[in-house]
Coordinates of C-alpha atoms in Angstrom, one line a residue:
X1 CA 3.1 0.5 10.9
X2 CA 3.2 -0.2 7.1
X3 CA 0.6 1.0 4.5
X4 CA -0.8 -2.9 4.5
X5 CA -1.4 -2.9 8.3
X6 CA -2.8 0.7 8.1
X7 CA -5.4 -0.3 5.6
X8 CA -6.5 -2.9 7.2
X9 CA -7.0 -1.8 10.3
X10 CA -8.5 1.5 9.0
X11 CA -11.3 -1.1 7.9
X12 CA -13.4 -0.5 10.9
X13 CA -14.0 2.9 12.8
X14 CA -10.8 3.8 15.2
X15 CA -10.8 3.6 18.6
X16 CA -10.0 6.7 20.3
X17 CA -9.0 7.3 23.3
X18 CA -8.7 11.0 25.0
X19 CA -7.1 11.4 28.3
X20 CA -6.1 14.4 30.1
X21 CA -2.4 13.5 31.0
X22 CA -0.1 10.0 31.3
X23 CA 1.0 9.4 35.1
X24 CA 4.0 6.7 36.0
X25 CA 1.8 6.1 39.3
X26 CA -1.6 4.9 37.7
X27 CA -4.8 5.5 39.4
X28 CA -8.2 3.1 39.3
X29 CA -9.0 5.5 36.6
X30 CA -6.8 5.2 34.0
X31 CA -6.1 1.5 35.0
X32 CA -9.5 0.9 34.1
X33 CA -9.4 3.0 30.7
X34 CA -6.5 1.0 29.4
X35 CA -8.1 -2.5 29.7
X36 CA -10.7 -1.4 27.9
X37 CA -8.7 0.6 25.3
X38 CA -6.6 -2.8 25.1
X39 CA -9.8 -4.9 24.2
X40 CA -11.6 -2.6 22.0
X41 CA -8.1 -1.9 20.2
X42 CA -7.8 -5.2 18.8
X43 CA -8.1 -5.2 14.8
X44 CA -9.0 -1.4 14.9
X45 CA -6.9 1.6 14.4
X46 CA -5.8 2.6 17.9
X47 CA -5.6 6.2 18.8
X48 CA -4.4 7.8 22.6
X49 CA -4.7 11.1 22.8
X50 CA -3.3 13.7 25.5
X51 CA -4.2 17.1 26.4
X52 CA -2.2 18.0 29.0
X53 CA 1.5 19.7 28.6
X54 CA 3.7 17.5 30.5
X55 CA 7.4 16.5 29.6
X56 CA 8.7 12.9 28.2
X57 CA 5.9 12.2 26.9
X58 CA 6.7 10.1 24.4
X59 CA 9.5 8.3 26.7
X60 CA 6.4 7.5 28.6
X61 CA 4.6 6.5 25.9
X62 CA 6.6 4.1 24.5
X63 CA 7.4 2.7 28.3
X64 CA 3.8 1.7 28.4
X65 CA 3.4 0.2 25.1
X66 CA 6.6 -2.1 26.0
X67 CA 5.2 -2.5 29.2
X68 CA 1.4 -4.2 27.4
X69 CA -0.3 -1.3 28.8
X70 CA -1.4 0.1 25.2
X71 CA -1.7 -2.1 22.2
X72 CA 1.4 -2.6 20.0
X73 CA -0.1 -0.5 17.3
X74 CA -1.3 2.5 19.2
X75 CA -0.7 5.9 17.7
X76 CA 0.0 9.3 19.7
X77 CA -1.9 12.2 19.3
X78 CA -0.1 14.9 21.7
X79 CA -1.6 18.4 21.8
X80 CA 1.0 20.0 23.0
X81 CA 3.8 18.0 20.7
X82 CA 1.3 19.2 17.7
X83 CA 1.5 22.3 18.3
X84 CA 5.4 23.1 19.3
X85 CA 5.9 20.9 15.9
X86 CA 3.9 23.5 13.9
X87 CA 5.0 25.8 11.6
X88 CA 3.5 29.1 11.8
X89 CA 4.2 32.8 11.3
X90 CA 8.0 33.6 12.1
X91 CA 7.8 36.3 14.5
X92 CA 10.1 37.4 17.5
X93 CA 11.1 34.7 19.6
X94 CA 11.0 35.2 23.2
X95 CA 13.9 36.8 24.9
X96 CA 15.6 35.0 27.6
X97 CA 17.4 37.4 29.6
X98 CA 19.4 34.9 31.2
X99 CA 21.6 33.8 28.8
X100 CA 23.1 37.3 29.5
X101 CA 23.2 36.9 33.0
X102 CA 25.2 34.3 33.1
X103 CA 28.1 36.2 30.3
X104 CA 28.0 39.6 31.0
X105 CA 30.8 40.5 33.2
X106 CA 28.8 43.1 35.0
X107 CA 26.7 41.3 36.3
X108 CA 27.1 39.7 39.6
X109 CA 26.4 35.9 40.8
X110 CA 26.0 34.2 44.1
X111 CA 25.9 30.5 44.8
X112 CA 23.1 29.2 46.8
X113 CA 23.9 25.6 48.4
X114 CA 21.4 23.3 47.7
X115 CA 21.2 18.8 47.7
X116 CA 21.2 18.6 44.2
X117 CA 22.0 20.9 41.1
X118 CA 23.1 24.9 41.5
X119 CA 20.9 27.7 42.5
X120 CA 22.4 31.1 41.5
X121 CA 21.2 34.6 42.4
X122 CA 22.1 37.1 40.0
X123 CA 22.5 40.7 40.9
X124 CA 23.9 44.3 38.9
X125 CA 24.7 47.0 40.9
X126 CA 23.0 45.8 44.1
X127 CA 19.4 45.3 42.1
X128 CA 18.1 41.5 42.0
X129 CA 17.7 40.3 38.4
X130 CA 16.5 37.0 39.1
X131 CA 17.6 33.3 39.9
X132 CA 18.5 29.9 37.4
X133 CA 18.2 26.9 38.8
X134 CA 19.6 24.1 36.7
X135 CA 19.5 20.1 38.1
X136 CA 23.1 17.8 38.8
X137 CA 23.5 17.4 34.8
X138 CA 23.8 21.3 34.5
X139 CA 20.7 21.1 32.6
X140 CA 18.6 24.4 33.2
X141 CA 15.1 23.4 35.4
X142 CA 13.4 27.1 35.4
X143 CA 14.2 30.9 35.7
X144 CA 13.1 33.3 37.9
X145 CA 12.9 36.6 36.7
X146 CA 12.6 39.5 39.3
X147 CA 10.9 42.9 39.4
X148 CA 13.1 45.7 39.1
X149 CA 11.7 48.4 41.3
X150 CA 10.4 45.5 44.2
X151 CA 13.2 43.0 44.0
X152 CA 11.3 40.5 45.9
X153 CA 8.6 40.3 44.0
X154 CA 8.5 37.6 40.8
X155 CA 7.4 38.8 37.6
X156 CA 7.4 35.8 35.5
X157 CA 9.1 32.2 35.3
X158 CA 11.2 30.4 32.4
X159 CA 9.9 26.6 32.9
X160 CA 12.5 24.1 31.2
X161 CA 11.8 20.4 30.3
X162 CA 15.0 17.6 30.0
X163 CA 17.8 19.2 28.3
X164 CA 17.0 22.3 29.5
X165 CA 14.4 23.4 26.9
X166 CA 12.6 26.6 28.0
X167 CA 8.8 24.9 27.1
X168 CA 6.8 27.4 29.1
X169 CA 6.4 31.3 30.6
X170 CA 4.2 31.7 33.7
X171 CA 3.4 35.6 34.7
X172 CA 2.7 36.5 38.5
X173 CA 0.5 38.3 40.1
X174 CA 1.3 40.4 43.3
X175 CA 0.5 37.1 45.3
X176 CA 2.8 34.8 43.3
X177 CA -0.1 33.0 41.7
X178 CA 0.4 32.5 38.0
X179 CA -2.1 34.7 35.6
X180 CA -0.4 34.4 32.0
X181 CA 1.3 32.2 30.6
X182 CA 3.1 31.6 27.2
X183 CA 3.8 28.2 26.1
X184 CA 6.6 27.6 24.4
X185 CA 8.0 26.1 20.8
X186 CA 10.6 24.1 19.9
X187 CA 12.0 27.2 18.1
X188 CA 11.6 29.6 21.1
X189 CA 8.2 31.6 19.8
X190 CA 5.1 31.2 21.3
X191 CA 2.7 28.9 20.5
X192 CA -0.2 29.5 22.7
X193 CA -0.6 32.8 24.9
X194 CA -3.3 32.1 27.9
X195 CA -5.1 34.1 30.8
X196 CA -5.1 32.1 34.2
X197 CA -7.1 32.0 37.2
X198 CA -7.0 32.3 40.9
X199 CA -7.9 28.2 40.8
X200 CA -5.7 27.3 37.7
X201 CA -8.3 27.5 35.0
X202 CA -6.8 28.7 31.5
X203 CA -9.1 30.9 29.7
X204 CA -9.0 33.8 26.9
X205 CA -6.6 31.2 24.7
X206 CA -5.0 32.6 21.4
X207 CA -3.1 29.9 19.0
X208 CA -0.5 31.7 17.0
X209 CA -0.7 29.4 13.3
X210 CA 0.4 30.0 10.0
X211 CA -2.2 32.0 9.3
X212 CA -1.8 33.9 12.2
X213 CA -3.8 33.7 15.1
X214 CA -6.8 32.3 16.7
X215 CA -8.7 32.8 19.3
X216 CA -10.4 30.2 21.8
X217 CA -12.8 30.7 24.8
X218 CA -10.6 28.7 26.7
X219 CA -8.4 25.8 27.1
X220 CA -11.1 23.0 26.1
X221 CA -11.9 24.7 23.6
X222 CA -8.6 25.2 21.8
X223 CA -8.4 21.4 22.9
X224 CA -11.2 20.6 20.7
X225 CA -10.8 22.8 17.8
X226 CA -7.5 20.4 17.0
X227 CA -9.1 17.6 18.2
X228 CA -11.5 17.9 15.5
X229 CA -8.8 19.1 12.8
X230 CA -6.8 15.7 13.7
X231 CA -10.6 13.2 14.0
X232 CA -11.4 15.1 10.4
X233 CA -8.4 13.4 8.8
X234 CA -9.1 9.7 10.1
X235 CA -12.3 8.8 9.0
X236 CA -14.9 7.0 11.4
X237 CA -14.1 7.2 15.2
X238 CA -15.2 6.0 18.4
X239 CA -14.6 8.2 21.3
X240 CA -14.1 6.9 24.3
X241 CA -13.8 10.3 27.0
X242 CA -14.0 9.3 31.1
X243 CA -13.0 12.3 32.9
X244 CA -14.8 15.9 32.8
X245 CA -11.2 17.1 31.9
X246 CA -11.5 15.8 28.7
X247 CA -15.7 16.4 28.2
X248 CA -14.4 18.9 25.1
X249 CA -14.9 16.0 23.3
X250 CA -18.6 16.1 23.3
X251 CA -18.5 19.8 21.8
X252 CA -16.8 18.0 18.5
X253 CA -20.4 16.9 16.3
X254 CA -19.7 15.6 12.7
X255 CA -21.5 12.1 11.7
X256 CA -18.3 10.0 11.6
X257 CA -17.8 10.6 15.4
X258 CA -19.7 8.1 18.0
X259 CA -18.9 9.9 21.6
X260 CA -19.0 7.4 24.5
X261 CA -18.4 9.4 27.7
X262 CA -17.9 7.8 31.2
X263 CA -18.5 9.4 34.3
X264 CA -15.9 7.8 37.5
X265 CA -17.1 10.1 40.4
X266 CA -20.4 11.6 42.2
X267 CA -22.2 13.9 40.1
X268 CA -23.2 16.0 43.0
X269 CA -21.8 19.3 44.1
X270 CA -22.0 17.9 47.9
X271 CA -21.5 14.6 46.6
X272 CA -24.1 13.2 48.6
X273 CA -27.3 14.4 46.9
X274 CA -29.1 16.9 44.6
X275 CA -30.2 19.5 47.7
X276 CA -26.8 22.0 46.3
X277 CA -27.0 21.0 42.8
X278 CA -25.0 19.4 40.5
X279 CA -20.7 19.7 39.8
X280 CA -19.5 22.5 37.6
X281 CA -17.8 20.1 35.7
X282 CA -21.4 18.7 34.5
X283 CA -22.1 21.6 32.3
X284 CA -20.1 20.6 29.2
X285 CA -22.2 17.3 29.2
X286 CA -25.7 18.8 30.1
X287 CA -24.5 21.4 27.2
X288 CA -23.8 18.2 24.6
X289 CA -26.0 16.1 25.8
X290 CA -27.7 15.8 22.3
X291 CA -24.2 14.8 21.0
X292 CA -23.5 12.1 23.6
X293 CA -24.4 9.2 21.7
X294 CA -24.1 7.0 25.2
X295 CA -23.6 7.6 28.7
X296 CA -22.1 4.7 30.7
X297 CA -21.9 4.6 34.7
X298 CA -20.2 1.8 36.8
X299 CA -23.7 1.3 39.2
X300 CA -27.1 1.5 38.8
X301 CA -28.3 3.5 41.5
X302 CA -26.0 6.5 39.6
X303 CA -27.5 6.2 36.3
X304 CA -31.3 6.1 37.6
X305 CA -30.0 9.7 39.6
X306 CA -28.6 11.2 36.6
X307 CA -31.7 10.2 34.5
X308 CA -33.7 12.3 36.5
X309 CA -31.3 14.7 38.2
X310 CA -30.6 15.6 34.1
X311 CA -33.3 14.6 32.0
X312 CA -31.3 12.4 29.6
X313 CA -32.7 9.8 27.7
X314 CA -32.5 6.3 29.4
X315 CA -31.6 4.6 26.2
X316 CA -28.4 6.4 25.9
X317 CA -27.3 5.3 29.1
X318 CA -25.8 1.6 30.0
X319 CA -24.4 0.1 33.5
X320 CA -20.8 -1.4 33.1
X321 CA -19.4 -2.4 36.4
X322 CA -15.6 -3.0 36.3
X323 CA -14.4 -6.4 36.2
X324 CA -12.8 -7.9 38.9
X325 CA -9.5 -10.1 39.0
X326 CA -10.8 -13.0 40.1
X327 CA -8.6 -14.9 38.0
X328 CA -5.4 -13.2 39.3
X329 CA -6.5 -12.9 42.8
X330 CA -7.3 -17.0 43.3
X331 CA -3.5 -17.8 41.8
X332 CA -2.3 -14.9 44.8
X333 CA -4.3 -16.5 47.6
X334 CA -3.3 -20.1 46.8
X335 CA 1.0 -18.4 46.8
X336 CA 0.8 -16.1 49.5
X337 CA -0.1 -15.8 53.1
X338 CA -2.3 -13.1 54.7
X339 CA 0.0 -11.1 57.7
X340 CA -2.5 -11.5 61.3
X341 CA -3.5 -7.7 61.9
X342 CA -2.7 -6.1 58.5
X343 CA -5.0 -3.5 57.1
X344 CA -4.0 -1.8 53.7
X345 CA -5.3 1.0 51.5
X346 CA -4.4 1.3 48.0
X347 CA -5.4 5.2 46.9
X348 CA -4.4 8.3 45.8
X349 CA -3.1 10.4 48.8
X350 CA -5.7 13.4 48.4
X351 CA -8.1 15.3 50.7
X352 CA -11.0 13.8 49.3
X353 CA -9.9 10.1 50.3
X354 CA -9.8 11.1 53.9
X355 CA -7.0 8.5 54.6
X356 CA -6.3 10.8 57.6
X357 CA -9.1 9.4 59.1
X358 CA -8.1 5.9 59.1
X359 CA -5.0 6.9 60.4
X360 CA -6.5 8.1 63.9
X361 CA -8.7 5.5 63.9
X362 CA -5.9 3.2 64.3
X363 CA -4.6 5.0 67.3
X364 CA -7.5 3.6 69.4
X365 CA -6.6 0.3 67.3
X366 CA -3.3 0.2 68.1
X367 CA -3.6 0.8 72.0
X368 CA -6.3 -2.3 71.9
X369 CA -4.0 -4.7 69.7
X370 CA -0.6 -4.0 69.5
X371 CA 0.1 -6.4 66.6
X372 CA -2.1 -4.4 64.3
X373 CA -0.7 -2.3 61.1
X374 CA -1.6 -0.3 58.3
X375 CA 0.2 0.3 55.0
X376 CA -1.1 2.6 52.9
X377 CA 0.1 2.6 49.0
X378 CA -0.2 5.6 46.5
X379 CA 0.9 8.8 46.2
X380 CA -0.4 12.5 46.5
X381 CA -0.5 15.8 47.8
X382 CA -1.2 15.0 51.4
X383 CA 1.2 13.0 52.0
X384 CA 3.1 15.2 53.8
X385 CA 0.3 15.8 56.0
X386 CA -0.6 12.2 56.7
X387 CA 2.6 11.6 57.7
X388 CA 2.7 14.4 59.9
X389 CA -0.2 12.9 61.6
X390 CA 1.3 9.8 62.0
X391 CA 4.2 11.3 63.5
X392 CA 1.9 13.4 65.9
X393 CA 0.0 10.4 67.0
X394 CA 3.3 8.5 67.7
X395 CA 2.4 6.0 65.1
X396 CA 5.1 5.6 62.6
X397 CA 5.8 1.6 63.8
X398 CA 2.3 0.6 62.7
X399 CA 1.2 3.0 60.1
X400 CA 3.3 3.2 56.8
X401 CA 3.1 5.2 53.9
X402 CA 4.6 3.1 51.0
X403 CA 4.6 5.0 48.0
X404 CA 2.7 3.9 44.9
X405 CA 2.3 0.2 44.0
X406 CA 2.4 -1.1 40.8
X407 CA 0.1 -3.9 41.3
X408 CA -2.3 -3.7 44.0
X409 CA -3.7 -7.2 44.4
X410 CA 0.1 -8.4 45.5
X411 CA -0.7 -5.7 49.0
X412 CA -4.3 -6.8 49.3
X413 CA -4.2 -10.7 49.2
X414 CA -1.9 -10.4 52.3
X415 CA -3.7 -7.8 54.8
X416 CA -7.2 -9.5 57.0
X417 CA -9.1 -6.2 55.6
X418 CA -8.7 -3.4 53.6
X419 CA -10.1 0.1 54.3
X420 CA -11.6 2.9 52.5
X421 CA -12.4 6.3 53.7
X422 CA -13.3 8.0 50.6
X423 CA -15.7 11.4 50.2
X424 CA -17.6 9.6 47.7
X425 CA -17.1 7.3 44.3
X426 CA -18.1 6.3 41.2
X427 CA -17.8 2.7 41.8
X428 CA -14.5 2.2 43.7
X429 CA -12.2 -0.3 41.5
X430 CA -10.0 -1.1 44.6
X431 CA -13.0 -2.6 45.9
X432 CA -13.3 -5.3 43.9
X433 CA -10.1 -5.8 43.2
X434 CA -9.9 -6.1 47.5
X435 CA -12.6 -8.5 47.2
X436 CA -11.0 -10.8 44.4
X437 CA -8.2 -11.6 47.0
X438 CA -10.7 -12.8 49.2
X439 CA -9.8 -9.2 51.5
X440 CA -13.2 -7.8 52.9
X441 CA -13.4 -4.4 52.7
X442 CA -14.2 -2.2 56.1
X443 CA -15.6 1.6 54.2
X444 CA -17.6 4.9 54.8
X445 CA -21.0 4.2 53.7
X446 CA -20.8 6.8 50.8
X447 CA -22.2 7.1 47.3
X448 CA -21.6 5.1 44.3
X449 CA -20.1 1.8 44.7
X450 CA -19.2 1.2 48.7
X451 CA -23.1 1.2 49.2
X452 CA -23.7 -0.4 46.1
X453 CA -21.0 -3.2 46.3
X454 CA -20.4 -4.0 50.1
X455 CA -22.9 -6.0 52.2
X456 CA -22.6 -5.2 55.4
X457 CA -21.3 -7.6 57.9
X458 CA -21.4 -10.3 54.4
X459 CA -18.3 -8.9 52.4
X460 CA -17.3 -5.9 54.7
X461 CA -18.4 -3.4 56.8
X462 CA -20.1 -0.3 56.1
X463 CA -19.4 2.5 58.4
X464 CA -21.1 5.8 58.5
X465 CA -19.3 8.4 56.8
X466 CA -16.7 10.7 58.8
X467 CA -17.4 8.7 61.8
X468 CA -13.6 7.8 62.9
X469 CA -15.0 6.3 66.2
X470 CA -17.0 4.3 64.2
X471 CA -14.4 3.1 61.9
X472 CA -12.0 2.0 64.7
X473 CA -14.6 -0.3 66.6
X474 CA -15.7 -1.9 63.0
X475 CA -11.5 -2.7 62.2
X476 CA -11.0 -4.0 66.1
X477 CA -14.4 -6.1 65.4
X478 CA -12.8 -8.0 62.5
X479 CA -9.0 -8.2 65.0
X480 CA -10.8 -9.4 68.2
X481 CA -13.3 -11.9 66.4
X482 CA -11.7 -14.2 63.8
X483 CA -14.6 -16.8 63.1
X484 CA -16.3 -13.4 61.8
X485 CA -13.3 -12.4 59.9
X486 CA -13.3 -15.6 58.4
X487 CA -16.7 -15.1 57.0
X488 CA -16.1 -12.0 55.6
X489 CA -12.9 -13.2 53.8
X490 CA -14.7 -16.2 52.7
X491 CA -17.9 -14.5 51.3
X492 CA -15.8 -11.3 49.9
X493 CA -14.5 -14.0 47.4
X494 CA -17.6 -15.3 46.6
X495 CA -19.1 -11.6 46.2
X496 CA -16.3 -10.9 43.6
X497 CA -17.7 -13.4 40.8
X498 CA -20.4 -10.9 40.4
X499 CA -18.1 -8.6 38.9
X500 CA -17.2 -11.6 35.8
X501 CA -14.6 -10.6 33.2
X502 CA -16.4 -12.2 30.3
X503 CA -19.6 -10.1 31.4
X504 CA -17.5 -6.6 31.4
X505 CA -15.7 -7.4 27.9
X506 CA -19.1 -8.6 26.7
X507 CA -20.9 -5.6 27.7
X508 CA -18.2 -2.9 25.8
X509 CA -18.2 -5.2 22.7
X510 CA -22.1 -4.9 22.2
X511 CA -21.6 -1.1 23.0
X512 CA -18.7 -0.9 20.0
X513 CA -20.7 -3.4 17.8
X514 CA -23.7 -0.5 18.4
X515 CA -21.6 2.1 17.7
X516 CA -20.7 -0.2 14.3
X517 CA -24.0 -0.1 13.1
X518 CA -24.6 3.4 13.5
X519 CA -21.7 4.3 11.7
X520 CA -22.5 2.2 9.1
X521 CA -26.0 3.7 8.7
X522 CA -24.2 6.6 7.9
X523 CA -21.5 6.0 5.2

């Protein structure tokens, strides 16, 4: 971008926004997040920026921008990448004791066979030093390192990204679960040195800089600290922050910053109601609310809960359903034709979807009508699970897992229904991207967005939540009765215009042009 562009797109606040991490396999989340972040973009300095440490991402990057899933002229604003880069206090680099395992005579070396790459045990004098594992390129992957007086216990691992760079050290515990950790730089010192968890959670953060170090309460916070170093150099910003991950932005006060947080999921520690309280992720917003300068939901049965479940203002709130595809999902139906007794889901394979559920519920399907199936797209961590299930049930002929799908309207404008077992939402964007094909959707009755968005026995069914049996009588009642599946499929079309594109992209222009003023009121 040239000084010319630059200046005048630096005419009007920036539009940044802060994400925890970039994924190949895009969610309803994120999805969502970059339509907006391509609409608010336009004639506006464009800013994305990531938190999380995760390799090639600025191959990724620049794979999305190709791709029209960020605007041409968005910049990158890497956390991790900012700090590696860095220059700061030349001190000892870390020591990586393999690189003399693998030239020092006396030490010994066996070859584990594995599919792909080498695995090699190294060994002096009959003590276990530790294991290198590099990938079918030769490039190292990690490094095990091994305690010397209890050999089979781990003391730490060397984590590489491509080529081999060592970009992380993770410290054990007597149970194997990572406590420490040291991240990494480009010129093998470390950067960051963090306490861990039981769960994960990095706390106790200290930044080694030029000046030396610096000391955080914990990951967010070290998160926000540069987050406001880099926002201090830019001017006027808008920032745009929709997962609790990334609710350090709210901590960040200074009056050229406008915070517009988002909130995708239940608030609700049971995710039902208030009677347990709310999510420990709430307590960065209740902490900021004052600095929240607007609070947008996707229904308005969650914003009237928050209001009084938090005492926040009402005029800092707004109701922004997600558009649906109507557009896109008319041109479908009118190319392709729906398969007689296909069912789809289109998720993220994780405990909280419950996907296991549908799966047994088609076992009594199954045995009823034989010509029924059910793909299920997306990836996760139970999808081992699930497809153990689907083994166990003897149901790998009519129940699929197909991997992740980069466009789900092409799965859902050819199944009769599509269903969705979910613990809870925040809206549920498959949903009305189901319904823009004209594809009822057959889901648990749960909070926000199945309730709020499916009529039952108009657009889909509602079933009551966890009830398999339930679920398996409402998808043989669409299979075994066509006239009423015909309905559904006709009025789920209908029920989509709701959800108007023009009314969405309205409704976050007046929120910027807001924003605007404010910002102006300030100069």
């Amino acid at each position: 971008m040239d000084d010319t562009e630059l200046n005048r797109l630096e005419a009007a606040p920036a539009v940044v926004q802060v994400m925890d991490s970039l994924g190949r396999n895009r969610g309803g989340l994120t999805r969502a997040a970059f339509e907006r972040f391509r609409l608010l973009a336009q004639g506006r300095r464009a800013i994305l920026v990531l938190v999380a440490h995760q390799p090639n991402i600025e191959e990724l990057f620049e794979q999305l921008m190709a791709e029209g899933e960020l605007p041409k002229h968005t910049e990158l604003f890497s956390f991790h990448l900012d700090l590696r880069r860095a220059h700061r206090l030349p001190f000892a680099k870390v020591e990586f004791e393999h690189l003399d395992w693998e030239s020092n005579q006396d030490i010994q070396c066996a070859n584990e066979p594995i599919r792909s790459g080498s695995l090699r045990r190294y060994f002096i004098q009959g003590s276990f030093l530790g294991t290198v594992s590099r990938d079918s390129q030769g490039s190292l992957k990690y490094v095990d390192h091994h305690n010397a007086r209890n050999p089979w216990q781990r003391d730490y691992r060397d984590i590489c990204w491509e080529h081999g760079d060592i970009v992380k050290r993770d410290f054990y515990d007597d149970n194997g679960t990572p406590r420490y950790r040291n991240y990494i730089d480009q010129t093998g010192r470390p950067y960051l040195s963090v306490w861990v968890n039981e769960t994960g959670y990095e706390y106790r953060v200290v930044e080694y800089d030029v000046s030396g170090t610096i000391h955080h309460g914990d990951m967010r916070d070290a998160n926000a600290a540069w987050l406001s170093r880099k926002l201090a150099n830019i001017g006027q910003a808008i920032v745009f922050s929709d997962e609790p991950r990334t609710s350090f932005t709210f901590s960040i006060k200074s009056p050229n910053i406008i915070h517009i947080g988002s909130i995708h999921t239940t608030h609700y520690r049971n995710n039902v109601d208030d009677s347990e309280g709310l999510k420990t992720w709430m307590k960065p917003y209740l902490k900021n609310m004052a600095n929240i300068d607007r609070l947008v939901f996707f229904t308005d049965t969650q914003r009237r809960d928050f209001i009084v479940d938090t005492g926040c203002e009402p005029n800092s709130t707004a109701v922004l359903p997600h558009a649906a595809p109507v557009s896109a999902g008319l041109k479908l139906q009118a190319l392709r034709e729906r398969e007689p007794g296909l069912f789809v889901t289109v998720s993220r394979l994780g405990d909280d979807k419950r996907i296991i559920d549908a799966i047994r519920a088609f076992e009594r399907v199954a045995a009823e009508y034989p010509i029924a199936r059910y793909r299920i797209y997306g990836e996760g961590p139970e999808r081992n699970s699930l497809q153990a299930e689907i083994d166990r049930l003897g149901l790998r002929d009519i129940v699929t897992l197909e991997g992740h799908t980069p466009n789900p309207l092409d799965q859902f404008v050819v199944a009769e229904a599509s269903l969705l077992t979910t613990k809870y939402e925040g809206f549920g964007l498959v949903i009305t991207e189901s319904l823009a094909c004209g594809t009822p959707v057959i889901a648990y009755d749960v909070i926000y967005g199945p309730r709020d968005i499916i009529i039952n026995g108009v657009n889909g069914i509602l079933v009551p939540s966890g009830d398999i049996d339930d679920l398996s009588k409402a998808i043989l009642s669409v299979l075994q009765n066509r006239k009423f599946l015909g309905e559904l499929q006709k009025s789920a079309a209908v029920s989509a215009l709701q959800f108007d594109v023009h009314r969405w992209s309205g409704g976050w222009r007046e929120q910027l042009s807001h924003a605007d003023v404010f910002l102006n009121t300030v100069k």
